């Protein structure tokens, strides 16, 4: 079975705390500040690899954590940065965030993407020294690391896909030209899961061939099985459209079968109209007459590309594979390597949000959350700095517009502060 979806949690490391410390030296009664900074928390990266084939490992290991940065120490010793963690995913993995938005498309071998940023280390008191503040008792706590729940989705990256009605001989063809051993039987819907195989041609040429469950009329409305798996074929470079020729007695039947499958593909995704298609008549060993040759001519005159094979006798297979290879090369050339390179960093959207409920101003947002986590609210200096941050972000201006007055309560991501124009604010009840 091919597992092609998994949910994982990633937790980058928090930064180490900054340190409040003062020099102690013999004969120096009051040394200056010497608290070092905390180290950076470990980042979490995703890396696309061709040697990882499925998402199966993530089902057994759904949590990835990076270590925290070391805390700063006295004597201006900075904490060590934590190492980053790299999660290897198959090339072609789509990564969705909690909001159902695409975070990144890991579509190139070797591509690396920062999915969860480690927290910055808190600054030690040394960095807060100014001409007026020579002995700051202020240090930052480390910034929390980003934590996310991600849904990984792998669209199998087959170069060539096989579509057709059930029983068209799709799996038989796959088994004949690759090492794959799919189930084959004389009844419809034998194949229940997509199957992949590697076709090897002389001179080291190769491509990946995918067989998906058969389609029927109404598949795009949910009939049968096939449509669920079509997304595996959305990125193929060439589609092989197989039509079983043995049961057909008239040209019009052939045409109508072809139309039905094309309509279902089209209704599933308009992407399919851009994928080059090759019509393949199958089971030619089982037909009595030679009518199908005339039908092929007719279709060719209409501009169709069409071939005939027998997977049982092997008739027509060698030229067929060469034709597929030719189409594949053309298609690759056309598409080129112009895949878009995604941004390397994941951005937060708005800076903050304020809501007033029952006289309390609630301030929320990623940035606010971060500063709250990095502030030691028991320290007056830190509190003063926090207020400056609110000012710089434009939060205070907004609050005043909303009618904030002396003595009002502001809730910053769960941290209650009492607003005072004179004093910088104080912890409620503290
Ligand atoms: N005579 C003959 N029989 C074939 C040929 N290819 C396939 N068959 C037979 O056709 C039947 C269906 O073949 P499959 O390969 O399972 O067909 P499929 O398209 O994968 O069918 P689903 O998985 O149900 O969609 C089997 O009994 C095969 O042995 C062929 O070239 N010649
Ligand atoms: Mg099959």
Short mmCIF file of C-alpha atoms and ligand atoms in Angstrom, two decimals:
data_model
loop_
_atom_site.label_atom_id
_atom_site.label_comp_id
_atom_site.label_asym_id
_atom_site.label_seq_id
_atom_site.Cartn_x
_atom_site.Cartn_y
_atom_site.Cartn_z
CA UNK A 1 0.00 0.00 0.00
CA UNK A 2 1.20 3.50 -0.71
CA UNK A 3 0.76 5.84 2.24
CA UNK A 4 0.59 9.30 0.86
CA UNK A 5 -0.62 11.41 3.76
CA UNK A 6 0.70 12.04 7.26
CA UNK A 7 0.29 14.61 10.01
CA UNK A 8 3.31 15.68 12.01
CA UNK A 9 4.08 18.19 14.72
CA UNK A 10 7.27 20.22 14.63
CA UNK A 11 8.60 22.18 17.60
CA UNK A 12 11.61 24.37 17.12
CA UNK A 13 13.74 25.02 20.20
CA UNK A 14 13.27 28.06 22.41
CA UNK A 15 16.08 30.55 22.79
CA UNK A 16 18.05 30.42 26.01
CA UNK A 17 17.33 33.09 28.63
CA UNK A 18 19.52 36.11 28.96
CA UNK A 19 21.30 36.42 32.27
CA UNK A 20 21.29 39.16 34.91
CA UNK A 21 24.68 39.21 36.55
CA UNK A 22 27.27 41.67 37.89
CA UNK A 23 31.00 41.34 38.06
CA UNK A 24 32.40 40.30 41.40
CA UNK A 25 36.03 41.04 41.76
CA UNK A 26 38.26 41.30 44.71
CA UNK A 27 38.76 44.92 45.72
CA UNK A 28 36.03 46.11 43.31
CA UNK A 29 32.97 46.79 45.43
CA UNK A 30 30.44 47.16 42.65
CA UNK A 31 31.31 45.58 39.30
CA UNK A 32 29.41 46.37 36.10
CA UNK A 33 26.81 44.11 34.49
CA UNK A 34 28.17 40.96 32.84
CA UNK A 35 25.10 38.78 32.07
CA UNK A 36 25.49 36.99 28.73
CA UNK A 37 22.87 36.33 26.06
CA UNK A 38 20.99 33.08 25.63
CA UNK A 39 21.76 30.89 22.61
CA UNK A 40 19.39 30.40 19.65
CA UNK A 41 16.91 27.55 19.76
CA UNK A 42 17.28 24.89 17.08
CA UNK A 43 15.49 25.41 13.76
CA UNK A 44 13.58 22.69 11.98
CA UNK A 45 14.17 22.22 8.27
CA UNK A 46 12.48 20.08 5.69
CA UNK A 47 14.65 18.54 2.99
CA UNK A 48 13.40 16.95 -0.21
CA UNK A 49 15.11 13.68 -1.08
CA UNK A 50 14.74 11.26 -3.95
CA UNK A 51 15.92 8.40 -1.72
CA UNK A 52 12.87 8.74 0.53
CA UNK A 53 9.98 7.09 -1.26
CA UNK A 54 6.91 7.37 0.94
CA UNK A 55 5.51 9.13 4.00
CA UNK A 56 5.19 5.86 5.89
CA UNK A 57 7.89 6.75 8.46
CA UNK A 58 5.90 9.76 9.60
CA UNK A 59 3.00 7.60 10.64
CA UNK A 60 5.26 5.97 13.22
CA UNK A 61 7.15 9.11 14.16
CA UNK A 62 4.85 12.12 14.14
CA UNK A 63 6.73 14.51 16.50
CA UNK A 64 9.95 16.39 15.73
CA UNK A 65 11.63 18.65 18.27
CA UNK A 66 14.75 20.73 18.17
CA UNK A 67 16.67 21.52 21.37
CA UNK A 68 16.54 24.79 23.25
CA UNK A 69 19.39 27.28 23.24
CA UNK A 70 21.57 27.39 26.33
CA UNK A 71 20.96 30.14 28.86
CA UNK A 72 23.41 32.98 29.11
CA UNK A 73 25.75 33.07 32.11
CA UNK A 74 27.75 35.57 34.12
CA UNK A 75 31.13 36.84 32.94
CA UNK A 76 29.44 37.64 29.63
CA UNK A 77 29.27 34.03 28.63
CA UNK A 78 26.72 33.52 25.87
CA UNK A 79 24.67 30.35 25.78
CA UNK A 80 25.38 27.94 22.93
CA UNK A 81 23.05 27.82 19.93
CA UNK A 82 21.15 24.55 19.59
CA UNK A 83 21.62 22.41 16.50
CA UNK A 84 18.97 22.36 13.84
CA UNK A 85 16.91 19.30 13.00
CA UNK A 86 16.36 18.19 9.41
CA UNK A 87 13.33 16.17 8.41
CA UNK A 88 13.71 14.30 5.16
CA UNK A 89 10.65 14.07 2.96
CA UNK A 90 10.18 12.56 -0.50
CA UNK A 91 10.51 14.90 -3.46
CA UNK A 92 6.98 15.98 -4.36
CA UNK A 93 5.67 16.34 -0.80
CA UNK A 94 3.17 19.13 -0.29
CA UNK A 95 3.17 20.62 3.19
CA UNK A 96 -0.04 22.19 4.54
CA UNK A 97 -0.29 24.28 7.69
CA UNK A 98 -3.03 24.31 10.35
CA UNK A 99 -5.13 26.76 8.33
CA UNK A 100 -5.12 24.46 5.37
CA UNK A 101 -2.77 26.75 3.47
CA UNK A 102 0.12 25.44 1.46
CA UNK A 103 3.28 26.14 3.42
CA UNK A 104 5.64 24.71 0.83
CA UNK A 105 5.85 22.39 -2.13
CA UNK A 106 9.00 20.28 -1.75
CA UNK A 107 9.36 19.68 -5.44
CA UNK A 108 13.10 19.68 -6.10
CA UNK A 109 15.71 17.18 -4.99
CA UNK A 110 17.94 18.63 -2.29
CA UNK A 111 15.65 21.58 -1.58
CA UNK A 112 15.72 22.80 2.05
CA UNK A 113 13.02 24.81 3.74
CA UNK A 114 12.91 26.41 7.18
CA UNK A 115 9.55 25.22 8.48
CA UNK A 116 9.86 26.16 12.17
CA UNK A 117 12.22 28.83 13.34
CA UNK A 118 14.06 28.43 16.60
CA UNK A 119 13.65 31.20 19.17
CA UNK A 120 16.19 33.97 19.48
CA UNK A 121 18.23 33.92 22.65
CA UNK A 122 17.21 36.44 25.30
CA UNK A 123 19.65 39.28 25.80
CA UNK A 124 21.63 39.46 29.00
CA UNK A 125 21.77 42.56 31.16
CA UNK A 126 25.08 43.70 29.67
CA UNK A 127 23.29 44.68 26.46
CA UNK A 128 20.84 46.88 28.34
CA UNK A 129 23.52 49.16 29.76
CA UNK A 130 23.13 52.78 28.71
CA UNK A 131 24.66 56.05 29.85
CA UNK A 132 21.82 56.54 32.30
CA UNK A 133 21.28 52.90 33.19
CA UNK A 134 24.61 51.53 34.32
CA UNK A 135 23.41 48.64 36.38
CA UNK A 136 20.40 47.21 34.55
CA UNK A 137 18.60 44.41 36.33
CA UNK A 138 16.91 43.61 33.04
CA UNK A 139 17.38 40.54 30.90
CA UNK A 140 15.15 38.95 28.30
CA UNK A 141 13.88 35.44 28.42
CA UNK A 142 14.49 33.36 25.32
CA UNK A 143 11.99 33.59 22.48
CA UNK A 144 9.83 30.49 22.16
CA UNK A 145 10.47 28.37 19.08
CA UNK A 146 7.77 28.06 16.43
CA UNK A 147 5.52 25.05 16.81
CA UNK A 148 3.27 23.78 14.03
CA UNK A 149 1.11 20.92 13.08
CA UNK A 150 1.61 20.05 9.45
CA UNK A 151 -0.14 17.78 7.04
CA UNK A 152 2.16 16.17 4.53
CA UNK A 153 0.76 15.00 1.28
CA UNK A 154 2.68 13.16 -1.36
CA UNK A 155 1.62 13.19 -4.91
CA UNK A 156 3.49 10.31 -6.42
CA UNK A 157 5.85 11.70 -8.97
CA UNK A 158 5.26 9.34 -11.86
CA UNK A 159 6.49 10.53 -15.24
CA UNK A 160 3.87 8.61 -17.14
CA UNK A 161 0.38 7.68 -15.98
CA UNK A 162 -1.97 5.00 -17.28
CA UNK A 163 -5.71 5.69 -17.43
CA UNK A 164 -8.63 3.80 -18.89
CA UNK A 165 -11.76 1.82 -18.11
CA UNK A 166 -11.54 -1.08 -15.67
CA UNK A 167 -10.21 -4.24 -17.30
CA UNK A 168 -8.48 -2.30 -20.09
CA UNK A 169 -5.25 -4.13 -19.33
CA UNK A 170 -3.52 -1.33 -17.42
CA UNK A 171 -1.96 -3.48 -14.71
CA UNK A 172 -0.98 -6.14 -17.20
CA UNK A 173 0.92 -3.53 -19.19
CA UNK A 174 2.65 -2.25 -16.05
CA UNK A 175 3.69 -5.77 -15.08
CA UNK A 176 4.99 -6.43 -18.56
CA UNK A 177 7.25 -3.40 -18.87
CA UNK A 178 8.40 -2.97 -15.22
CA UNK A 179 9.34 -5.10 -12.22
CA UNK A 180 6.08 -4.19 -10.50
CA UNK A 181 3.76 -7.11 -9.78
CA UNK A 182 0.26 -5.68 -9.52
CA UNK A 183 -2.76 -7.90 -9.14
CA UNK A 184 -4.29 -8.80 -12.48
CA UNK A 185 -7.69 -10.41 -12.95
CA UNK A 186 -10.47 -10.80 -15.42
CA UNK A 187 -12.92 -8.56 -13.62
CA UNK A 188 -13.26 -4.78 -13.23
CA UNK A 189 -11.76 -2.90 -10.27
CA UNK A 190 -8.95 -5.32 -9.65
CA UNK A 191 -6.56 -2.52 -8.87
CA UNK A 192 -7.52 -0.73 -5.64
CA UNK A 193 -4.42 1.40 -5.06
CA UNK A 194 -2.07 3.21 -7.40
CA UNK A 195 0.91 1.11 -8.43
CA UNK A 196 4.29 2.35 -9.57
CA UNK A 197 6.99 0.74 -11.64
CA UNK A 198 10.24 1.82 -13.25
CA UNK A 199 10.58 1.25 -17.00
CA UNK A 200 14.18 0.66 -18.03
CA UNK A 201 15.20 1.28 -21.63
CA UNK A 202 18.59 0.74 -23.30
CA UNK A 203 21.34 3.32 -22.73
CA UNK A 204 20.41 3.89 -19.12
CA UNK A 205 17.13 5.61 -19.90
CA UNK A 206 14.30 5.11 -17.41
CA UNK A 207 11.00 6.56 -16.29
CA UNK A 208 8.37 5.93 -13.63
CA UNK A 209 5.06 4.51 -14.77
CA UNK A 210 1.92 4.66 -12.62
CA UNK A 211 -1.17 2.52 -12.91
CA UNK A 212 -4.28 3.75 -11.12
CA UNK A 213 -7.66 2.06 -10.58
CA UNK A 214 -9.96 2.12 -13.61
CA UNK A 215 -12.33 4.99 -14.33
CA UNK A 216 -15.99 4.71 -15.29
CA UNK A 217 -18.58 7.15 -16.51
CA UNK A 218 -19.59 9.37 -13.61
CA UNK A 219 -16.27 8.79 -11.81
CA UNK A 220 -15.82 12.53 -11.33
CA UNK A 221 -19.13 12.49 -9.42
CA UNK A 222 -17.80 9.75 -7.19
CA UNK A 223 -18.78 6.57 -9.03
CA UNK A 224 -16.36 3.68 -8.91
CA UNK A 225 -12.90 4.07 -7.43
CA UNK A 226 -10.62 5.71 -9.88
CA UNK A 227 -11.16 9.40 -9.40
CA UNK A 228 -9.78 9.47 -5.85
CA UNK A 229 -6.44 8.48 -7.21
CA UNK A 230 -6.27 10.81 -10.15
CA UNK A 231 -4.36 13.42 -8.20
CA UNK A 232 -1.43 11.02 -8.37
CA UNK A 233 -1.41 11.60 -12.09
CA UNK A 234 -1.79 15.37 -12.10
CA UNK A 235 1.90 15.95 -12.39
CA UNK A 236 2.72 13.29 -14.96
CA UNK A 237 4.38 14.41 -18.16
CA UNK A 238 2.53 11.97 -20.41
CA UNK A 239 -0.75 10.10 -20.07
CA UNK A 240 -1.32 6.70 -21.66
CA UNK A 241 -4.96 6.27 -22.40
CA UNK A 242 -5.65 2.55 -22.77
CA UNK A 243 -8.65 1.20 -24.66
CA UNK A 244 -9.40 -2.48 -24.76
CA UNK A 245 -10.05 -3.23 -28.40
CA UNK A 246 -11.32 -6.83 -28.22
CA UNK A 247 -14.97 -6.15 -27.24
CA UNK A 248 -15.44 -3.33 -29.75
CA UNK A 249 -17.33 -3.92 -32.95
CA UNK A 250 -17.71 -0.40 -34.33
CA UNK A 251 -15.55 2.70 -34.69
CA UNK A 252 -18.19 4.80 -32.94
CA UNK A 253 -17.89 2.65 -29.82
CA UNK A 254 -14.18 3.31 -29.73
CA UNK A 255 -14.69 7.03 -30.09
CA UNK A 256 -17.35 7.17 -27.41
CA UNK A 257 -15.13 5.27 -24.93
CA UNK A 258 -12.29 7.66 -25.52
CA UNK A 259 -14.58 10.62 -25.03
CA UNK A 260 -15.97 9.27 -21.75
CA UNK A 261 -12.56 8.91 -20.13
CA UNK A 262 -11.43 12.30 -21.39
CA UNK A 263 -14.53 13.92 -19.97
CA UNK A 264 -13.96 12.36 -16.55
CA UNK A 265 -10.33 13.50 -16.51
CA UNK A 266 -11.32 16.98 -17.54
CA UNK A 267 -13.97 17.20 -14.86
CA UNK A 268 -11.54 16.09 -12.21
CA UNK A 269 -8.97 18.72 -13.09
CA UNK A 270 -8.34 21.06 -16.02
CA UNK A 271 -4.66 20.22 -15.56
CA UNK A 272 -5.21 17.12 -17.64
CA UNK A 273 -5.90 19.07 -20.80
CA UNK A 274 -2.29 20.24 -20.72
CA UNK A 275 -0.78 16.76 -20.34
CA UNK A 276 0.14 15.13 -23.66
CA UNK A 277 -1.87 11.97 -24.22
CA UNK A 278 -1.10 8.84 -26.17
CA UNK A 279 -3.94 6.49 -27.11
CA UNK A 280 -3.08 2.80 -26.78
CA UNK A 281 -5.30 0.02 -28.08
CA UNK A 282 -4.74 -3.07 -25.96
CA UNK A 283 -5.28 -6.83 -26.24
CA UNK A 284 -4.81 -6.80 -30.01
CA UNK A 285 -3.95 -10.53 -29.85
CA UNK A 286 -7.54 -11.22 -28.88
CA UNK A 287 -9.30 -9.57 -31.82
CA UNK A 288 -10.36 -11.58 -34.84
CA UNK A 289 -10.41 -9.02 -37.62
CA UNK A 290 -8.13 -6.17 -38.55
CA UNK A 291 -10.79 -3.47 -38.32
CA UNK A 292 -8.94 -1.72 -35.56
CA UNK A 293 -6.16 -0.79 -37.99
CA UNK A 294 -8.63 1.21 -40.06
CA UNK A 295 -9.93 2.87 -36.90
CA UNK A 296 -6.42 3.86 -35.96
CA UNK A 297 -5.90 5.46 -39.36
CA UNK A 298 -9.11 7.40 -38.96
CA UNK A 299 -8.04 8.71 -35.57
CA UNK A 300 -4.57 9.57 -36.82
CA UNK A 301 -6.11 11.68 -39.57
CA UNK A 302 -7.88 13.61 -36.83
CA UNK A 303 -4.51 14.35 -35.29
CA UNK A 304 -4.57 11.69 -32.54
CA UNK A 305 -1.45 9.83 -31.53
CA UNK A 306 -2.33 6.17 -31.33
CA UNK A 307 -0.57 2.81 -31.06
CA UNK A 308 -1.64 -0.80 -30.61
CA UNK A 309 -0.09 -3.40 -28.31
CA UNK A 310 -0.58 -6.79 -26.75
CA UNK A 311 0.82 -7.15 -23.29
CA UNK A 312 0.35 -10.91 -23.55
CA UNK A 313 2.26 -11.62 -26.77
CA UNK A 314 4.47 -8.55 -26.52
CA UNK A 315 3.38 -7.33 -29.93
CA UNK A 316 4.05 -3.65 -30.46
CA UNK A 317 5.61 -3.13 -27.02
CA UNK A 318 9.13 -2.11 -28.07
CA UNK A 319 8.06 0.66 -30.50
CA UNK A 320 5.40 1.68 -27.96
CA UNK A 321 8.00 2.25 -25.22
CA UNK A 322 10.21 4.23 -27.60
CA UNK A 323 7.24 6.40 -28.50
CA UNK A 324 6.48 7.02 -24.81
CA UNK A 325 10.09 8.00 -24.25
CA UNK A 326 9.96 10.42 -27.17
CA UNK A 327 6.80 12.06 -25.85
CA UNK A 328 8.29 12.24 -22.37
CA UNK A 329 11.40 14.05 -23.62
CA UNK A 330 9.28 16.52 -25.59
CA UNK A 331 7.09 17.21 -22.64
CA UNK A 332 10.02 17.71 -20.28
CA UNK A 333 11.67 20.08 -22.70
CA UNK A 334 8.52 22.13 -22.99
CA UNK A 335 7.97 22.39 -19.27
CA UNK A 336 11.66 22.98 -18.66
CA UNK A 337 12.88 23.37 -15.14
CA UNK A 338 10.89 26.49 -14.53
CA UNK A 339 9.32 25.28 -11.29
CA UNK A 340 8.86 28.24 -8.98
CA UNK A 341 11.27 28.48 -6.09
CA UNK A 342 9.30 29.05 -2.91
CA UNK A 343 10.24 31.66 -0.35
CA UNK A 344 12.56 30.30 2.28
CA UNK A 345 10.83 31.80 5.25
CA UNK A 346 7.39 31.48 6.66
CA UNK A 347 5.80 34.85 7.48
CA UNK A 348 3.31 35.81 10.13
CA UNK A 349 0.55 37.99 8.72
CA UNK A 350 -0.87 40.80 10.88
CA UNK A 351 0.97 42.33 13.82
CA UNK A 352 -1.74 42.44 16.47
CA UNK A 353 -5.44 42.52 17.17
CA UNK A 354 -7.33 44.36 19.93
CA UNK A 355 -10.77 43.51 21.25
CA UNK A 356 -12.59 45.27 24.07
CA UNK A 357 -14.83 43.11 26.22
CA UNK A 358 -16.38 44.15 29.54
CA UNK A 359 -13.96 47.00 30.01
CA UNK A 360 -10.84 44.90 29.34
CA UNK A 361 -8.66 45.41 26.28
CA UNK A 362 -7.48 42.09 24.88
CA UNK A 363 -4.36 42.34 22.73
CA UNK A 364 -3.39 39.24 20.79
CA UNK A 365 -1.17 38.21 17.89
CA UNK A 366 2.00 36.25 17.22
CA UNK A 367 4.33 39.14 17.90
CA UNK A 368 2.60 40.08 21.17
CA UNK A 369 2.74 36.46 22.25
CA UNK A 370 6.45 36.38 21.58
CA UNK A 371 7.23 39.53 23.56
CA UNK A 372 5.08 38.37 26.47
CA UNK A 373 6.99 35.10 26.53
CA UNK A 374 10.29 36.94 26.45
CA UNK A 375 9.48 39.36 29.26
CA UNK A 376 10.01 38.73 32.91
CA UNK A 377 7.02 40.55 34.36
CA UNK A 378 8.41 40.52 37.88
CA UNK A 379 11.06 42.99 36.87
CA UNK A 380 10.20 46.68 36.77
CA UNK A 381 12.79 47.34 34.07
CA UNK A 382 11.43 44.60 31.90
CA UNK A 383 7.93 45.93 32.32
CA UNK A 384 9.06 49.36 31.26
CA UNK A 385 10.66 47.90 28.19
CA UNK A 386 7.52 45.95 27.39
CA UNK A 387 5.55 49.15 27.39
CA UNK A 388 8.05 50.70 24.98
CA UNK A 389 7.57 47.74 22.69
CA UNK A 390 3.80 48.21 22.76
CA UNK A 391 4.36 51.81 21.89
CA UNK A 392 6.69 51.04 19.00
CA UNK A 393 4.27 48.51 17.56
CA UNK A 394 1.52 51.09 17.61
CA UNK A 395 -0.54 49.14 20.14
CA UNK A 396 -0.80 51.98 22.66
CA UNK A 397 -1.91 54.42 19.98
CA UNK A 398 -4.67 52.04 18.91
CA UNK A 399 -5.71 51.45 22.53
CA UNK A 400 -5.97 55.16 23.20
CA UNK A 401 -8.08 55.56 20.08
CA UNK A 402 -10.41 52.95 21.51
CA UNK A 403 -10.73 54.99 24.71
CA UNK A 404 -8.07 53.50 27.02
CA UNK A 405 -7.72 55.46 30.26
CA UNK A 406 -5.65 55.42 33.43
CA UNK A 407 -6.39 52.37 35.54
CA UNK A 408 -7.85 50.32 32.67
CA UNK A 409 -6.82 46.70 32.30
CA UNK A 410 -4.97 45.46 29.24
CA UNK A 411 -4.70 41.73 28.68
CA UNK A 412 -1.67 40.96 26.52
CA UNK A 413 -1.93 37.33 25.48
CA UNK A 414 -3.09 36.30 28.97
CA UNK A 415 -0.81 38.70 30.87
CA UNK A 416 -2.85 41.34 32.71
CA UNK A 417 -1.43 44.83 33.00
CA UNK A 418 -2.95 47.95 34.54
CA UNK A 419 -2.45 50.99 32.41
CA UNK A 420 -1.09 54.13 34.02
CA UNK A 421 0.16 57.24 32.24
CA UNK A 422 2.69 57.95 34.98
CA UNK A 423 3.82 54.48 35.86
CA UNK A 424 4.63 52.06 33.07
CA UNK A 425 2.03 49.61 34.27
CA UNK A 426 1.93 46.92 36.86
CA UNK A 427 0.87 43.39 37.16
CA UNK A 428 -2.67 43.18 38.36
CA UNK A 429 -2.64 42.42 42.03
CA UNK A 430 1.14 42.19 42.06
N1 LIG B 1 -5.58 -11.51 -24.44
C1 LIG B 1 -5.12 -10.53 -23.69
N2 LIG B 1 -5.59 -10.36 -22.44
C2 LIG B 1 -5.10 -9.34 -21.71
C3 LIG B 1 -4.12 -8.46 -22.21
N3 LIG B 1 -3.84 -7.56 -21.24
C4 LIG B 1 -4.62 -7.85 -20.19
N4 LIG B 1 -5.38 -8.92 -20.44
C5 LIG B 1 -6.38 -9.53 -19.55
O1 LIG B 1 -7.38 -8.58 -19.23
C6 LIG B 1 -7.83 -8.74 -17.88
C7 LIG B 1 -7.76 -7.44 -17.13
O2 LIG B 1 -6.41 -7.03 -17.04
P1 LIG B 1 -5.87 -6.02 -15.94
O3 LIG B 1 -4.47 -5.71 -16.30
O4 LIG B 1 -6.16 -6.51 -14.59
O5 LIG B 1 -6.81 -4.78 -16.25
P2 LIG B 1 -6.84 -3.37 -15.51
O6 LIG B 1 -7.04 -2.33 -16.57
O7 LIG B 1 -5.68 -3.21 -14.64
O8 LIG B 1 -8.18 -3.50 -14.70
P3 LIG B 1 -8.62 -2.74 -13.34
O9 LIG B 1 -7.48 -2.80 -12.40
O10 LIG B 1 -9.78 -3.53 -12.87
O11 LIG B 1 -8.99 -1.38 -13.74
C8 LIG B 1 -6.97 -9.83 -17.28
O12 LIG B 1 -7.68 -11.04 -17.32
C9 LIG B 1 -5.77 -9.88 -18.21
O13 LIG B 1 -5.17 -11.16 -18.26
C10 LIG B 1 -3.63 -8.68 -23.52
O14 LIG B 1 -2.78 -7.98 -24.08
N5 LIG B 1 -4.17 -9.72 -24.23
MG1 LIG B 2 -5.55 -2.99 -12.69
#
